[in-house]
Short mmCIF file of C-alpha atoms in Angstrom, two decimals:
data_model
loop_
_atom_site.label_atom_id
_atom_site.label_comp_id
_atom_site.label_asym_id
_atom_site.label_seq_id
_atom_site.Cartn_x
_atom_site.Cartn_y
_atom_site.Cartn_z
CA MET T 1 23.41 -7.50 -16.56
CA GLY T 2 24.28 -8.90 -13.15
CA ASP T 3 25.76 -5.37 -11.83
CA ALA T 4 22.73 -3.33 -12.71
CA LEU T 5 20.41 -6.31 -10.76
CA ASP T 6 22.92 -6.26 -7.74
CA GLY T 7 22.15 -2.57 -7.53
CA LEU T 8 18.67 -3.27 -6.74
CA PHE T 9 19.40 -5.25 -3.89
CA VAL T 10 21.48 -2.72 -2.08
CA GLY T 11 19.83 -0.43 0.47
CA SER T 12 16.10 0.12 -0.29
CA ALA T 13 16.10 0.34 -4.16
CA LEU T 14 14.04 -2.70 -4.86
CA ILE T 15 11.38 -1.84 -1.94
CA ASP T 16 11.12 1.67 -3.44
CA LEU T 17 10.73 0.31 -6.86
CA VAL T 18 7.80 -1.85 -5.69
CA MET T 19 6.36 1.02 -3.65
CA MET T 20 6.38 3.10 -6.89
CA ILE T 21 4.56 0.39 -8.70
CA THR T 22 1.84 -0.29 -5.96
CA VAL T 23 1.37 3.92 -6.11
CA LEU T 24 1.00 3.61 -9.94
CA GLU T 25 -1.52 0.79 -9.47
CA MET T 26 -3.43 2.56 -7.08
CA ILE T 27 -3.65 5.66 -9.13
CA PHE T 28 -4.71 3.64 -12.29
CA LEU T 29 -7.45 1.90 -10.36
CA GLU T 30 -8.70 5.15 -9.01
CA VAL T 31 -8.94 6.90 -12.50
CA TRP T 32 -10.46 3.45 -14.14
CA LEU T 33 -13.28 3.13 -11.38
CA ARG T 34 -14.25 6.80 -11.40
CA ARG T 35 -14.30 6.46 -15.32
CA THR T 36 -16.64 3.39 -15.24
CA ASN T 37 -18.96 4.91 -12.46
CA ARG T 38 -17.94 2.46 -9.98
CA ARG T 39 -16.83 5.17 -7.17
CA GLU T 40 -18.27 2.73 -4.40
CA ALA T 41 -15.15 0.38 -5.06
CA LEU T 42 -12.71 3.30 -4.41
CA ARG T 43 -12.79 3.15 -0.47
CA GLY T 44 -12.33 -0.81 -0.64
CA THR T 45 -9.21 -0.46 -3.26
CA ARG T 46 -7.72 2.12 -0.87
CA MET T 47 -8.41 0.06 1.97
CA MET T 48 -6.89 -3.18 0.17
CA LEU T 49 -3.61 -1.53 -0.66
CA LEU T 50 -2.93 0.77 2.11
CA PRO T 51 -1.54 -1.85 4.66
CA GLY T 52 0.58 -3.38 2.01
CA LEU T 53 2.25 0.23 1.53
CA TRP T 54 2.80 0.52 5.37
CA LEU T 55 4.36 -3.00 5.57
CA MET T 56 6.73 -2.04 2.68
CA LEU T 57 7.61 1.24 4.64
CA ALA T 58 8.27 -0.97 7.61
CA ILE T 59 10.63 -3.06 5.54
CA ARG T 60 12.38 0.01 4.00
CA SER T 61 13.00 1.52 7.53
CA VAL T 62 14.80 -1.74 8.52
CA SER T 63 16.80 -1.70 5.27
CA LEU T 64 17.70 1.59 5.90
CA GLN T 65 18.80 0.79 9.55
CA GLN T 66 16.37 3.23 10.98
CA SER T 67 15.23 3.65 14.74
CA TRP T 68 13.24 0.97 15.76
CA MET T 69 10.57 3.52 16.86
CA ILE T 70 9.71 4.28 13.04
CA THR T 71 9.56 0.54 11.98
CA ALA T 72 7.08 0.07 14.94
CA GLY T 73 5.02 3.01 13.87
CA PHE T 74 5.01 1.73 10.05
CA LEU T 75 3.84 -1.66 11.83
CA LEU T 76 1.24 -0.17 14.02
CA ALA T 77 -0.18 1.78 10.83
CA ALA T 78 -0.33 -1.48 8.73
CA GLY T 79 -2.35 -3.30 11.72
CA CYS T 80 -4.57 -0.71 12.15
CA SER T 81 -5.01 -0.37 8.32
CA HIS T 82 -5.65 -4.13 8.18
CA ILE T 83 -8.28 -4.17 11.28
CA ALA T 84 -9.93 -1.30 9.28
CA ASP T 85 -10.16 -2.87 6.33
CA LEU T 86 -11.68 -6.15 8.12
CA ILE T 87 -14.51 -4.09 9.90
CA PHE T 88 -15.24 -2.34 6.28
CA ARG T 89 -15.56 -5.95 4.66
CA LEU T 90 -17.62 -7.44 7.40
CA TYR T 91 -19.66 -4.16 8.05
CA PRO T 92 -19.85 -2.27 4.54
CA PRO T 93 -21.58 1.33 5.27
CA GLY T 94 -25.03 1.68 4.04
CA GLU T 95 -26.03 -1.89 5.53
#
């Protein structure tokens, strides 16, 4: 079992797994919110999960030793997503 777990920590396998789980969570929440007629919460859910996905992509790019410019782009996208989320929370649409 140790060898199987060691494989998760090589390269980007672990972060890929976490990103896949996060995307599945996003899909599940989208379907659930649509079925329960809470569509107004969809944007908030997307805005909440998107910065984390950008940060995971930044970690993945570092683990794969990609160019620093790619990592910086992912970090910039994460920062912009965080700011957009804060603005959305402070000034919700329709108010």
